JSON list of C-alpha atoms and ligand atoms in Angstrom, two decimals:
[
{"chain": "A", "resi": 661, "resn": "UNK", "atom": "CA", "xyz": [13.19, 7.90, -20.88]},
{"chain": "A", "resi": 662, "resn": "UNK", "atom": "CA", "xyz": [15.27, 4.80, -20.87]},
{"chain": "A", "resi": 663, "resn": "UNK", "atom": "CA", "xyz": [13.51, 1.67, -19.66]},
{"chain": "A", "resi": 664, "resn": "UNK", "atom": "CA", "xyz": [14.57, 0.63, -16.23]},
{"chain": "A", "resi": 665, "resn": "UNK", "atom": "CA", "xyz": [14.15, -3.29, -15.38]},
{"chain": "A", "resi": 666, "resn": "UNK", "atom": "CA", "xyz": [11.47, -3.97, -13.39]},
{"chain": "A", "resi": 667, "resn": "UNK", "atom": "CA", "xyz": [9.82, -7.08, -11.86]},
{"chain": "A", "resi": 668, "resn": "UNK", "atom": "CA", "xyz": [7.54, -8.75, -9.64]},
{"chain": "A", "resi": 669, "resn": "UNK", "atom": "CA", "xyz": [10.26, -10.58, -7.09]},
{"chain": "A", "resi": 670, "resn": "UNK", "atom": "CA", "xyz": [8.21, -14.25, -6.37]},
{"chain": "A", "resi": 671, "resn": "UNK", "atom": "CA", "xyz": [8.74, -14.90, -10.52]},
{"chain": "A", "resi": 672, "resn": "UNK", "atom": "CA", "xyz": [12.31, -13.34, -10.90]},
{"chain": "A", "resi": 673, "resn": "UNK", "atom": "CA", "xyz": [15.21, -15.59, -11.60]},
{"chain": "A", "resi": 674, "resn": "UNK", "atom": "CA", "xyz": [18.03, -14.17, -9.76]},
{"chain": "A", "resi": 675, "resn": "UNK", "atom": "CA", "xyz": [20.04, -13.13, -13.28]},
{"chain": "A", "resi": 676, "resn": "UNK", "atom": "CA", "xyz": [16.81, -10.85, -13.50]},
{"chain": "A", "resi": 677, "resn": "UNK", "atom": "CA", "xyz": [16.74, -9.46, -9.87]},
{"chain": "A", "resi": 678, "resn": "UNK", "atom": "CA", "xyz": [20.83, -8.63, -10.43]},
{"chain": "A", "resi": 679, "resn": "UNK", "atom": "CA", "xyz": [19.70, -6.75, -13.26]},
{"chain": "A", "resi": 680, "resn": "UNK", "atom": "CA", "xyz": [17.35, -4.81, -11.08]},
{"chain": "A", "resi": 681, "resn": "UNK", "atom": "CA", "xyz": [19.95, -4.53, -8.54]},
{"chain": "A", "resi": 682, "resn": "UNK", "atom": "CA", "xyz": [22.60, -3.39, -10.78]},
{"chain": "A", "resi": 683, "resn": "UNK", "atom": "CA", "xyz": [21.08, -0.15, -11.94]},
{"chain": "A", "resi": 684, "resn": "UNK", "atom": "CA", "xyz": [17.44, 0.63, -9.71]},
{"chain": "A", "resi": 685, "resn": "UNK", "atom": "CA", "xyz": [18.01, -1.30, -6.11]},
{"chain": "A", "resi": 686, "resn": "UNK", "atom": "CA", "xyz": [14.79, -0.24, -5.42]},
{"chain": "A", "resi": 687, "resn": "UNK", "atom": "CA", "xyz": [12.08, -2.85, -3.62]},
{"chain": "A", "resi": 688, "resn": "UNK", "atom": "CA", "xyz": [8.68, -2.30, -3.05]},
{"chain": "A", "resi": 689, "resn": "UNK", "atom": "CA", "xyz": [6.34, -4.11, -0.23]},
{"chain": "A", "resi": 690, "resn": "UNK", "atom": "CA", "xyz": [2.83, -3.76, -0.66]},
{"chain": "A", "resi": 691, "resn": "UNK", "atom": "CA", "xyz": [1.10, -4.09, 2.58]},
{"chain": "A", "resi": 692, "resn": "UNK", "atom": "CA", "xyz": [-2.46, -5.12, 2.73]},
{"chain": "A", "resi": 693, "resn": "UNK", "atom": "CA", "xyz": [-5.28, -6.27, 5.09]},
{"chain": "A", "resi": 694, "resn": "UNK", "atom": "CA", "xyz": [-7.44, -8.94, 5.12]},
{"chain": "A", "resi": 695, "resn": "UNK", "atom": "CA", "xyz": [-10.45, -6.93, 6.40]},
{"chain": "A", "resi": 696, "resn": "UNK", "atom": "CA", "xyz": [-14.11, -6.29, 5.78]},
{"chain": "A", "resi": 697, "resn": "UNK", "atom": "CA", "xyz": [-14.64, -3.34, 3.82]},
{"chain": "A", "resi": 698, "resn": "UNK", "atom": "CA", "xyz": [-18.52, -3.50, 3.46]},
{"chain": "A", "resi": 699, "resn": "UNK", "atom": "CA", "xyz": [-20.86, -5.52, 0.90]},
{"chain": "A", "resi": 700, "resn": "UNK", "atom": "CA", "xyz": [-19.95, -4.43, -2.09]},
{"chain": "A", "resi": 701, "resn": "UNK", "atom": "CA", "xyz": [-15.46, -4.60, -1.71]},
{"chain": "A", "resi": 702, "resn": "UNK", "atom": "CA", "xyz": [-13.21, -7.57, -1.50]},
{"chain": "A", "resi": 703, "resn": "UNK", "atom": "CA", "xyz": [-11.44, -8.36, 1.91]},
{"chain": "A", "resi": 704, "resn": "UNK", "atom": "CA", "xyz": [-8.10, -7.68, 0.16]},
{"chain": "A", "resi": 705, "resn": "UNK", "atom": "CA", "xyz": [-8.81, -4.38, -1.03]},
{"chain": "A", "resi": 706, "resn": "UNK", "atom": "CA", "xyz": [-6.16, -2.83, 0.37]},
{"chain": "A", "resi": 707, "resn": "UNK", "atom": "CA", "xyz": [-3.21, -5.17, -0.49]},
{"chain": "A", "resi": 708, "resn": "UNK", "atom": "CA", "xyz": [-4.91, -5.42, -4.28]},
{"chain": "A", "resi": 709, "resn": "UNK", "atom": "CA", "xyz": [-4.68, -1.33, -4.23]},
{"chain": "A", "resi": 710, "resn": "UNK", "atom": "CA", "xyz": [-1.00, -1.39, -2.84]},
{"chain": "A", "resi": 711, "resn": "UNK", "atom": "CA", "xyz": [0.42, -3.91, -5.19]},
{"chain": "A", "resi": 712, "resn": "UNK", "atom": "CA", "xyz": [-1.23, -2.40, -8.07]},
{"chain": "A", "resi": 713, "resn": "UNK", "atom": "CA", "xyz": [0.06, 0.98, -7.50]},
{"chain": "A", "resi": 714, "resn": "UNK", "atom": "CA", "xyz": [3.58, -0.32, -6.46]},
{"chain": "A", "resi": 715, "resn": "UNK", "atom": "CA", "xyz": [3.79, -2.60, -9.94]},
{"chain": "A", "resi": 716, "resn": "UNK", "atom": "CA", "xyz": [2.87, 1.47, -11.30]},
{"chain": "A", "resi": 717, "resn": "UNK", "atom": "CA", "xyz": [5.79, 2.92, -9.75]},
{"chain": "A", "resi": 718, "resn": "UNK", "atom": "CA", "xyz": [8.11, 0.04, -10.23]},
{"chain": "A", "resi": 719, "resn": "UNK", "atom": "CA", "xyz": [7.22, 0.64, -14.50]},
{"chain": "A", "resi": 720, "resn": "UNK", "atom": "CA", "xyz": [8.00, 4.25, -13.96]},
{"chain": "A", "resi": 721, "resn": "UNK", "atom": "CA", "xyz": [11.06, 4.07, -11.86]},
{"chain": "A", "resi": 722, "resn": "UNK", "atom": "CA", "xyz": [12.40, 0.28, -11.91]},
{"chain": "A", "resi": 723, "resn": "UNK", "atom": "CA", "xyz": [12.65, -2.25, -9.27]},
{"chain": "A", "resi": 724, "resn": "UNK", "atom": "CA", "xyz": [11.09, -5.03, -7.35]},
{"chain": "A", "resi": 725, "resn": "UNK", "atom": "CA", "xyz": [7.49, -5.80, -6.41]},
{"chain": "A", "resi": 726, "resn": "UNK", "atom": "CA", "xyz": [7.24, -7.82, -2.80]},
{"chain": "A", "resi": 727, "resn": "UNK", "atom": "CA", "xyz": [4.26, -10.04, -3.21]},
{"chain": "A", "resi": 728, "resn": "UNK", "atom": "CA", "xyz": [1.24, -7.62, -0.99]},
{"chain": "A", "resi": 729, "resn": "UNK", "atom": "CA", "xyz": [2.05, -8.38, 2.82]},
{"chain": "A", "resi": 730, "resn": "UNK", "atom": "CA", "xyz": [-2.09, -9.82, 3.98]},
{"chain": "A", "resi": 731, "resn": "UNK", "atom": "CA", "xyz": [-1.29, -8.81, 7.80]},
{"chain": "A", "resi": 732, "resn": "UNK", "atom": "CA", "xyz": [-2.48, -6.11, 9.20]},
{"chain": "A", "resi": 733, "resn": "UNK", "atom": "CA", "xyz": [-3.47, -4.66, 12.75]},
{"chain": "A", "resi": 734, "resn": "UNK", "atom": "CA", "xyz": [-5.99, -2.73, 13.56]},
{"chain": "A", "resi": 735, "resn": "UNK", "atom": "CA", "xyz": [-8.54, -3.34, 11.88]},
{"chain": "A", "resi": 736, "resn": "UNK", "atom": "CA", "xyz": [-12.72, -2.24, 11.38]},
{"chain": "A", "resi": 737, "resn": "UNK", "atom": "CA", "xyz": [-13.02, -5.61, 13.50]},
{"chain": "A", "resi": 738, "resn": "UNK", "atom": "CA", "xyz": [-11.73, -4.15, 16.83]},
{"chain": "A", "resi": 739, "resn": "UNK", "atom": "CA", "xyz": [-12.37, -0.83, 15.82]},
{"chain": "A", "resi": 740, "resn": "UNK", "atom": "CA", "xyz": [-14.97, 0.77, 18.78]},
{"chain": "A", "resi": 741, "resn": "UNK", "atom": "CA", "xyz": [-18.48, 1.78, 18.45]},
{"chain": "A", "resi": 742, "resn": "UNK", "atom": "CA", "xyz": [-18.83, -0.36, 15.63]},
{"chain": "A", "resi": 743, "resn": "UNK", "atom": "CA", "xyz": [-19.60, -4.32, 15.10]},
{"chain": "A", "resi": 744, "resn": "UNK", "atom": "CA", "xyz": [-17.98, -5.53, 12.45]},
{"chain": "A", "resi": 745, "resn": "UNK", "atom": "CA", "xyz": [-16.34, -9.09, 13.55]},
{"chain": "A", "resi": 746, "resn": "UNK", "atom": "CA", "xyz": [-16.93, -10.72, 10.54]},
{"chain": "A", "resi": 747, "resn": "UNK", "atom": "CA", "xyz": [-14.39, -11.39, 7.66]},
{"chain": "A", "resi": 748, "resn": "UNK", "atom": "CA", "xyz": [-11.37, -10.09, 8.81]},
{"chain": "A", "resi": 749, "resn": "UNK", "atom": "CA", "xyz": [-8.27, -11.63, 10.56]},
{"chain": "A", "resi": 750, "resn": "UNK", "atom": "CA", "xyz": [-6.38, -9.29, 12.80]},
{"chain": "A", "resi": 751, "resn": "UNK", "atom": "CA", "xyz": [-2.48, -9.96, 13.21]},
{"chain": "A", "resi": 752, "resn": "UNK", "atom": "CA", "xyz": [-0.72, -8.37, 16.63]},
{"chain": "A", "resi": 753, "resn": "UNK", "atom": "CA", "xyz": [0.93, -4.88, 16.73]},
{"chain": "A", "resi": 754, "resn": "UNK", "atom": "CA", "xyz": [4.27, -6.64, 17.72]},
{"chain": "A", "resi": 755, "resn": "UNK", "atom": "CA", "xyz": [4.15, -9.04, 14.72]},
{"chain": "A", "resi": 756, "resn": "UNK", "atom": "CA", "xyz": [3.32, -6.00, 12.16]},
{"chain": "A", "resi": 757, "resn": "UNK", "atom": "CA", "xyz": [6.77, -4.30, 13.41]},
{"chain": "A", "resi": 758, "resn": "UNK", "atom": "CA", "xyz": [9.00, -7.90, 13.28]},
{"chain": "A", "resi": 759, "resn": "UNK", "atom": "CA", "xyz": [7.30, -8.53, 10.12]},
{"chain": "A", "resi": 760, "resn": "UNK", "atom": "CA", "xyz": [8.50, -5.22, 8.88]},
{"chain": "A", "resi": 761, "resn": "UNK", "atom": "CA", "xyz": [11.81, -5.55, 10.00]},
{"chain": "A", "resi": 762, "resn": "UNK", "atom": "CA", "xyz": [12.51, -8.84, 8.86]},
{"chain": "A", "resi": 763, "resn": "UNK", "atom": "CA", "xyz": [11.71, -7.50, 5.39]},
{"chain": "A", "resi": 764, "resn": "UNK", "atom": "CA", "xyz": [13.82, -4.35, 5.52]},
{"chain": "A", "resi": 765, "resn": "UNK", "atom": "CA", "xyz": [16.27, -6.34, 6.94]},
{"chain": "A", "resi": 766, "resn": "UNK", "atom": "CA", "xyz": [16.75, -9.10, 4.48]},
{"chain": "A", "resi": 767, "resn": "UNK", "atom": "CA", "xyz": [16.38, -6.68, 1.42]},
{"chain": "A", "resi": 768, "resn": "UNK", "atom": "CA", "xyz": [19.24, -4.59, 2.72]},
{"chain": "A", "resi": 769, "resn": "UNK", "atom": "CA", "xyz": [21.11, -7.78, 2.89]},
{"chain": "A", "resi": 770, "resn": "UNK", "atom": "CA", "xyz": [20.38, -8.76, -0.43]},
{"chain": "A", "resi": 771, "resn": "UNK", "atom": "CA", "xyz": [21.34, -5.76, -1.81]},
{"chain": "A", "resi": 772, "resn": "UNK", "atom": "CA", "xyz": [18.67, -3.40, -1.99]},
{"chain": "A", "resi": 773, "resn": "UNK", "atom": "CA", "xyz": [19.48, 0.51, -1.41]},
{"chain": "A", "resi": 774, "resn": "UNK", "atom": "CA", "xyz": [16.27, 2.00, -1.48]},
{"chain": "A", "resi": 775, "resn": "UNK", "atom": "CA", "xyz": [12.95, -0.02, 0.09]},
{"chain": "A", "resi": 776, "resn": "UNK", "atom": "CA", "xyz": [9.30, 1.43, -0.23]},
{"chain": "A", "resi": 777, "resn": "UNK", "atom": "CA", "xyz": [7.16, 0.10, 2.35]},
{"chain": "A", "resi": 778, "resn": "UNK", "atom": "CA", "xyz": [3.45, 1.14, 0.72]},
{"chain": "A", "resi": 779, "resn": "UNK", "atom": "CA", "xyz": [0.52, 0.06, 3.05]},
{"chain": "A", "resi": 780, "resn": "UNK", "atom": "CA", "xyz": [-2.91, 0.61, 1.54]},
{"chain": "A", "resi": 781, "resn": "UNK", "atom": "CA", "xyz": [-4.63, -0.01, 5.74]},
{"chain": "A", "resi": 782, "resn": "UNK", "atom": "CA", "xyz": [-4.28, 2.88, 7.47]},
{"chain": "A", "resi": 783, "resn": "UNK", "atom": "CA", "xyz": [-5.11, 1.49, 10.56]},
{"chain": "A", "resi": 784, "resn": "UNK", "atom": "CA", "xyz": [-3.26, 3.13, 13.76]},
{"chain": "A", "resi": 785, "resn": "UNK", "atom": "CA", "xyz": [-1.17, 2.92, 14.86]},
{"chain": "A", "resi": 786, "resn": "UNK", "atom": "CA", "xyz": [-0.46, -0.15, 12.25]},
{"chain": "A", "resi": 787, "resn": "UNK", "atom": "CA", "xyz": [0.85, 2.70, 9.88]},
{"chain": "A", "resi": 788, "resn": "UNK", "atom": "CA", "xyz": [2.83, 4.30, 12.64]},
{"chain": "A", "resi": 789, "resn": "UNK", "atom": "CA", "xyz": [4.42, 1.33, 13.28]},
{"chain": "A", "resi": 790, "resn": "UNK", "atom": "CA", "xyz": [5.54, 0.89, 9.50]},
{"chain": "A", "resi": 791, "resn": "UNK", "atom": "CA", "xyz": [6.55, 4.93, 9.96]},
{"chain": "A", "resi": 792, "resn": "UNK", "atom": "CA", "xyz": [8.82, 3.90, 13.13]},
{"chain": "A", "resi": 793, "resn": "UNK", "atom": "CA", "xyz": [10.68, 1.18, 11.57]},
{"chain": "A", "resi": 794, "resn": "UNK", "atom": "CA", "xyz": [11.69, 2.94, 8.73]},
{"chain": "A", "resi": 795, "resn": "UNK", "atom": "CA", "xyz": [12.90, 5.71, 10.34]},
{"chain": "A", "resi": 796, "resn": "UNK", "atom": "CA", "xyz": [14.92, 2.95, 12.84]},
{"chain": "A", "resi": 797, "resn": "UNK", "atom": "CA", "xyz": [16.47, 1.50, 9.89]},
{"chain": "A", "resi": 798, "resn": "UNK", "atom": "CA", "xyz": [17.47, 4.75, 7.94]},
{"chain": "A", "resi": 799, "resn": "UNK", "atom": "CA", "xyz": [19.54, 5.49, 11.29]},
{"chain": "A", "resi": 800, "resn": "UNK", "atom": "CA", "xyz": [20.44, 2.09, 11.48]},
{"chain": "A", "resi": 801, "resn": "UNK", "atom": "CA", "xyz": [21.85, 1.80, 7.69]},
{"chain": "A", "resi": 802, "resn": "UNK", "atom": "CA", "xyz": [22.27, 5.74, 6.76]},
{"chain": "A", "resi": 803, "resn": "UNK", "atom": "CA", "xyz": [23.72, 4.65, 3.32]},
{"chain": "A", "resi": 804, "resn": "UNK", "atom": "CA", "xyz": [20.24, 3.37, 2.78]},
{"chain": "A", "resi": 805, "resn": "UNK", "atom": "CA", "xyz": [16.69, 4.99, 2.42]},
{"chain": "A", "resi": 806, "resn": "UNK", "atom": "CA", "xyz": [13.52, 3.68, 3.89]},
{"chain": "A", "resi": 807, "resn": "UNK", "atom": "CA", "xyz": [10.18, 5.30, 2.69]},
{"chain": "A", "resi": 808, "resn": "UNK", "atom": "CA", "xyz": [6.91, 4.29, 4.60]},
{"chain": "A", "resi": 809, "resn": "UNK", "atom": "CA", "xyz": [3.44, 5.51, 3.69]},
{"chain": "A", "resi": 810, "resn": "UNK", "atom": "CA", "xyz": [0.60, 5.20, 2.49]},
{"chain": "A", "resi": 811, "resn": "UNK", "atom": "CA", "xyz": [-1.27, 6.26, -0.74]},
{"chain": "A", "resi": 812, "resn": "UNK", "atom": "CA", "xyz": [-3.35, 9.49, 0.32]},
{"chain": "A", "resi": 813, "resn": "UNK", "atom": "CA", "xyz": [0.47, 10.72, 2.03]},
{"chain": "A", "resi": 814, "resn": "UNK", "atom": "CA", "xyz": [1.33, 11.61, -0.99]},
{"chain": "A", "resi": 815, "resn": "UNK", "atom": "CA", "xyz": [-2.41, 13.45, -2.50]},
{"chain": "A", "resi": 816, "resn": "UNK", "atom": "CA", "xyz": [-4.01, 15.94, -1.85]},
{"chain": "A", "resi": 817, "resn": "UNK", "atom": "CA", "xyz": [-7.31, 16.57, 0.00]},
{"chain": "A", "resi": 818, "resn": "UNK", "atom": "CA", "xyz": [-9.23, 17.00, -2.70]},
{"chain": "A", "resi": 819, "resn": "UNK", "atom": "CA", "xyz": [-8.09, 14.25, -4.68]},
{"chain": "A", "resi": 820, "resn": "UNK", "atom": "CA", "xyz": [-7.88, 11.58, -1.59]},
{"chain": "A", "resi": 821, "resn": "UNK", "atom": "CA", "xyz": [-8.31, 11.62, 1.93]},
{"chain": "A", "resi": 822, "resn": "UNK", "atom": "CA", "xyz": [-7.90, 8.35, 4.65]},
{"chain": "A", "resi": 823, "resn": "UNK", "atom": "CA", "xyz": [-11.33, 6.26, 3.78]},
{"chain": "A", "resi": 824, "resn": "UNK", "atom": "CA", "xyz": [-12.17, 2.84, 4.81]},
{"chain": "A", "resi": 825, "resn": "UNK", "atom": "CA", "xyz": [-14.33, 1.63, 1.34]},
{"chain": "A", "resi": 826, "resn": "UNK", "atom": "CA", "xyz": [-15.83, 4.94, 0.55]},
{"chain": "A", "resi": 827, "resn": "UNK", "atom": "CA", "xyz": [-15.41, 6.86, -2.15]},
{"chain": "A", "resi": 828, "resn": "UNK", "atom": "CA", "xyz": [-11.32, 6.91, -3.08]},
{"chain": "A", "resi": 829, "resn": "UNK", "atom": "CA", "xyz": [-11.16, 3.08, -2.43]},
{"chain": "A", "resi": 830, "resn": "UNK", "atom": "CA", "xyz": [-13.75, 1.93, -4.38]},
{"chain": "A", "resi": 831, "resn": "UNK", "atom": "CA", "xyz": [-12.33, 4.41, -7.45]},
{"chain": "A", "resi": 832, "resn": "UNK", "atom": "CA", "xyz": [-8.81, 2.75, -6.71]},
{"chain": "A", "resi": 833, "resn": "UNK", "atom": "CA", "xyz": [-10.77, -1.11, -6.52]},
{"chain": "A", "resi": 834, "resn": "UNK", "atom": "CA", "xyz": [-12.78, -0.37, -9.76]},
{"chain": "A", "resi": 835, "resn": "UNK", "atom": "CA", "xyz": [-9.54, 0.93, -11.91]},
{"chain": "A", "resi": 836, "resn": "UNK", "atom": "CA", "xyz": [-7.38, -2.09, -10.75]},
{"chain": "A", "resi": 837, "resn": "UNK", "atom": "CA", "xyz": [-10.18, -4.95, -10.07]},
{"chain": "A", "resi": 838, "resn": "UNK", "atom": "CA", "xyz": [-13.48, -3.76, -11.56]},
{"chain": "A", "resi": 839, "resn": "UNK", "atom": "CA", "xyz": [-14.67, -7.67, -11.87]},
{"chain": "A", "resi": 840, "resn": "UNK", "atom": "CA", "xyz": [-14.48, -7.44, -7.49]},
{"chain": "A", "resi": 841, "resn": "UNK", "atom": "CA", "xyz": [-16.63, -4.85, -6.69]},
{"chain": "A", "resi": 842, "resn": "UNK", "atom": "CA", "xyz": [-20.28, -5.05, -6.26]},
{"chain": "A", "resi": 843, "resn": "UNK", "atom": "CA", "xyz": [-21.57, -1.44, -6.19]},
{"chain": "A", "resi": 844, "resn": "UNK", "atom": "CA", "xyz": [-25.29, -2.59, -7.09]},
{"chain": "A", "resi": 845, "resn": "UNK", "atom": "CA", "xyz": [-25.17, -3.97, -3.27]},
{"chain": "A", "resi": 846, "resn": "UNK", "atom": "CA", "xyz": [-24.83, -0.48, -1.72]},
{"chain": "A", "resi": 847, "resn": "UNK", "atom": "CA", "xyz": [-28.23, 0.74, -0.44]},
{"chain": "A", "resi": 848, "resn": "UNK", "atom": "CA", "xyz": [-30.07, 2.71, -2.87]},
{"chain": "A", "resi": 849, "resn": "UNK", "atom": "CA", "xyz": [-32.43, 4.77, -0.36]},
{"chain": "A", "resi": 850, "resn": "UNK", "atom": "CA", "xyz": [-30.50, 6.32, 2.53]},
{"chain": "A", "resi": 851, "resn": "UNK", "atom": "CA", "xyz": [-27.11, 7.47, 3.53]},
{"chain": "A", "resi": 852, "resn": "UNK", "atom": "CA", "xyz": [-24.28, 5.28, 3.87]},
{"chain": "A", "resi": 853, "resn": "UNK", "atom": "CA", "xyz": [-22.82, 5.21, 7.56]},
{"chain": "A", "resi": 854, "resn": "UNK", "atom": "CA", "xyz": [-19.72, 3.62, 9.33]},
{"chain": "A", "resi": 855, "resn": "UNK", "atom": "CA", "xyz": [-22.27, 2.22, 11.83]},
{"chain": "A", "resi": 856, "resn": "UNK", "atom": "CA", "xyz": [-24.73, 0.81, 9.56]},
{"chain": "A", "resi": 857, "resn": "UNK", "atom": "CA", "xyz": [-22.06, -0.03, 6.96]},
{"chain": "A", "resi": 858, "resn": "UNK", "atom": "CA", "xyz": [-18.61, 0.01, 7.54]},
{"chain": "A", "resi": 859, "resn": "UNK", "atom": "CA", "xyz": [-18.01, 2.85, 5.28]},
{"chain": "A", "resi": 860, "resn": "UNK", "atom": "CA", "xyz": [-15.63, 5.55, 6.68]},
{"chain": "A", "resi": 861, "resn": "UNK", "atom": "CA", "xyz": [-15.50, 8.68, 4.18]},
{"chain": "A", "resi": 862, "resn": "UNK", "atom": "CA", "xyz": [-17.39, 10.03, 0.87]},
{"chain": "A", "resi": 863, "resn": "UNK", "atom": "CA", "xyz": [-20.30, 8.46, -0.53]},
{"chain": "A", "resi": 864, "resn": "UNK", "atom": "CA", "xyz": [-18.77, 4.91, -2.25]},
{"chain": "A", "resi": 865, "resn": "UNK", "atom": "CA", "xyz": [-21.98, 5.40, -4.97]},
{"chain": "A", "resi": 866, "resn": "UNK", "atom": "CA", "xyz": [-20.43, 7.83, -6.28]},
{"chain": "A", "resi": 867, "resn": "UNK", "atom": "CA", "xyz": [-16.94, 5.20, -7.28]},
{"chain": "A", "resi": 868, "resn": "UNK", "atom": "CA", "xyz": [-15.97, 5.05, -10.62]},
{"chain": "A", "resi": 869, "resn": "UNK", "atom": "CA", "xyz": [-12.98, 3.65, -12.59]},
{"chain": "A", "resi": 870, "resn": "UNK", "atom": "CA", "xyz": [-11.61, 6.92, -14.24]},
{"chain": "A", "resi": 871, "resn": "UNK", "atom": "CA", "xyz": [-11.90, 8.99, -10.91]},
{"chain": "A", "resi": 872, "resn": "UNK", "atom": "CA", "xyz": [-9.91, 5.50, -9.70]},
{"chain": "A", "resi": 873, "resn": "UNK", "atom": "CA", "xyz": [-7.29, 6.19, -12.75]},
{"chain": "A", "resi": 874, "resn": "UNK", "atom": "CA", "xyz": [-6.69, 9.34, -11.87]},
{"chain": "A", "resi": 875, "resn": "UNK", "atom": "CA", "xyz": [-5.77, 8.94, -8.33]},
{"chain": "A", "resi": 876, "resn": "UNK", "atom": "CA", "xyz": [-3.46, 6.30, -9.35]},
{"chain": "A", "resi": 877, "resn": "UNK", "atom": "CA", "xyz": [-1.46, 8.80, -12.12]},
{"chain": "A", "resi": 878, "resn": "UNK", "atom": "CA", "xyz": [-1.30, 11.29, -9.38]},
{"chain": "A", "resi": 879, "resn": "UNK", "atom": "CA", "xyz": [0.02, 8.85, -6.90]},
{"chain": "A", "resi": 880, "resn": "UNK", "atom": "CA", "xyz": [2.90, 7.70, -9.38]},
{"chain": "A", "resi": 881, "resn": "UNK", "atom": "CA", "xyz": [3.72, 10.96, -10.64]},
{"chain": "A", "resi": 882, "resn": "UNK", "atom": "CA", "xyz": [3.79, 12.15, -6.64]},
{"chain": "A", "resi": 883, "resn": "UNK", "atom": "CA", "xyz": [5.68, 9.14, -5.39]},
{"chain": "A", "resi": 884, "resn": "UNK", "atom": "CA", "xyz": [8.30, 8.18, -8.18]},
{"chain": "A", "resi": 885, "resn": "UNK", "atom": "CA", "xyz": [9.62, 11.38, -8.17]},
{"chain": "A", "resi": 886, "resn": "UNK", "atom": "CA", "xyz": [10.21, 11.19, -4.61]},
{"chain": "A", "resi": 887, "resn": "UNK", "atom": "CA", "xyz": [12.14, 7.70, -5.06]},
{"chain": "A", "resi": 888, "resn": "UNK", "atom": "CA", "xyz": [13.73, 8.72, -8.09]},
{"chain": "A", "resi": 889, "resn": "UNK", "atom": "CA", "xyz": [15.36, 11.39, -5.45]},
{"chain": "A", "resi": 890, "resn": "UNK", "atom": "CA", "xyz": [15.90, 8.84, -2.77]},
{"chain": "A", "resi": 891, "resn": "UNK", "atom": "CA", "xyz": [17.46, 6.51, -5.41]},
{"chain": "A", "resi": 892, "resn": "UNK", "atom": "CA", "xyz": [20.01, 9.83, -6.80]},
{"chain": "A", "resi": 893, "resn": "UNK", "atom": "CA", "xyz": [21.00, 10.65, -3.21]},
{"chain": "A", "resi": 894, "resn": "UNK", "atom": "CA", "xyz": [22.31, 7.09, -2.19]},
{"chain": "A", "resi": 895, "resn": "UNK", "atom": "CA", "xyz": [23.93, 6.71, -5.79]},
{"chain": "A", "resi": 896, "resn": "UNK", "atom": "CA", "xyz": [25.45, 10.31, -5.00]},
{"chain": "A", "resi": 897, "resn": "UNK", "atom": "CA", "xyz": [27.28, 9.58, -1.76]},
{"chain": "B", "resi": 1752, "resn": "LIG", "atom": "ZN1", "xyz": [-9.01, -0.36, 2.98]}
]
């Protein structure tokens, strides 16, 4: 396969990004949190996960990387039944969608044909939200495609479900950032709750790196043919 120019956008120079442009007008945003996700993950988790599986897709298929968006709604802090206040800040519904928006909008703009809007929170409805204005904009600019979602859209069941620093987030956090995870501070003796915890899904204990790898090759393999399409179809018209 032919190597297609790729890039992360805050170090491109623009000769670079008109390279991009020129033959994969693809751009990528990574959207993360900054959000407690229990003892042993980092707040960022999910913008860390994002941008490392968008840099994945961008090697496979070409394009731009967005710096990972740290604003997020909806988060384990307001979530109810559960007190968890600590060590996250929580961003209005209304400023996810402008924020969105203003993104699509200015990458359109500049020249980019196909956007990928990949939010590793799966908050609701801050996901919906990131759903609704993409399909806005793909009536808004039909000559364009828009492509919202998140990681486990894409997977199935068995491989990864919606978790909040169980078991498929801390695989994903210990392929891409092994040094920030602290497993060893997981509670050896009893099982691991959302109430006690703030872990939603499958026992995190059971995390490791190559369960974390292969999640991430299914992803890409998923995803970038779906882009790859996206990309064909506007280049076709
Ligand atoms: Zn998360």
């Amino acid at each position: 396969m032919e190597n297609k120019p790729w890039g992360l956008y805050e170090t491109m120079i623009p000769t670079q990004i008109e390279d991009v442009l020129n033959s994969t007008p693809i751009a990528y945003i990574p959207w993360g949190a900054l959000e407690y996700h229990s003892y042993h993950n980092p707040v960022g988790l999910d913008g860390i996960k994002a941008h490392g599986l968008c840099v994945d897709l961008a090697k496979e298929v070409g394009g731009v990387v967005l710096p990972p968006i740290y604003q997020a709604a909806n988060l384990i802090k307001s979530y109810p039944g559960v007190d968890f206040k600590m060590h996250s800040i929580e961003f209005s519904e209304g400023l996810i969608r402008l924020t969105c928006q203003e993104y699509f909008q200015q990458l359109v703009e500049t020249g980019f044909k196909v956007v990928v809007c990949l939010t590793g929170h799966a908050g609701e409805p801050h996901i919906d939200i990131l759903k609704e204005v993409a399909k806005e904009f793909s009536e808004k600019y039909p000559h364009h495609r828009f492509w919202s979602l998140a990681e486990f859209d894409v997977l199935s069941d068995d491989l990864l479900v919606a978790n909040h620093s169980a078991l498929g987030e801390t695989s994903l956090q210990l392929h891409y950032a092994p040094e920030t995870v602290h497993q060893e501070l997981l509670p050896k003796d009893r099982e691991i709750t959302l109430v006690e915890d703030g872990v939603a899904g499958q026992d995190p204990r059971l995390a490791d790196a190559t369960r974390g790898a292969l999640i991430a090759e299914t992803f890409v393999s998923n995803a970038s043919k779906e882009i790859a399409s996206l990309l064909k179809s506007v280049k076709d018209q």
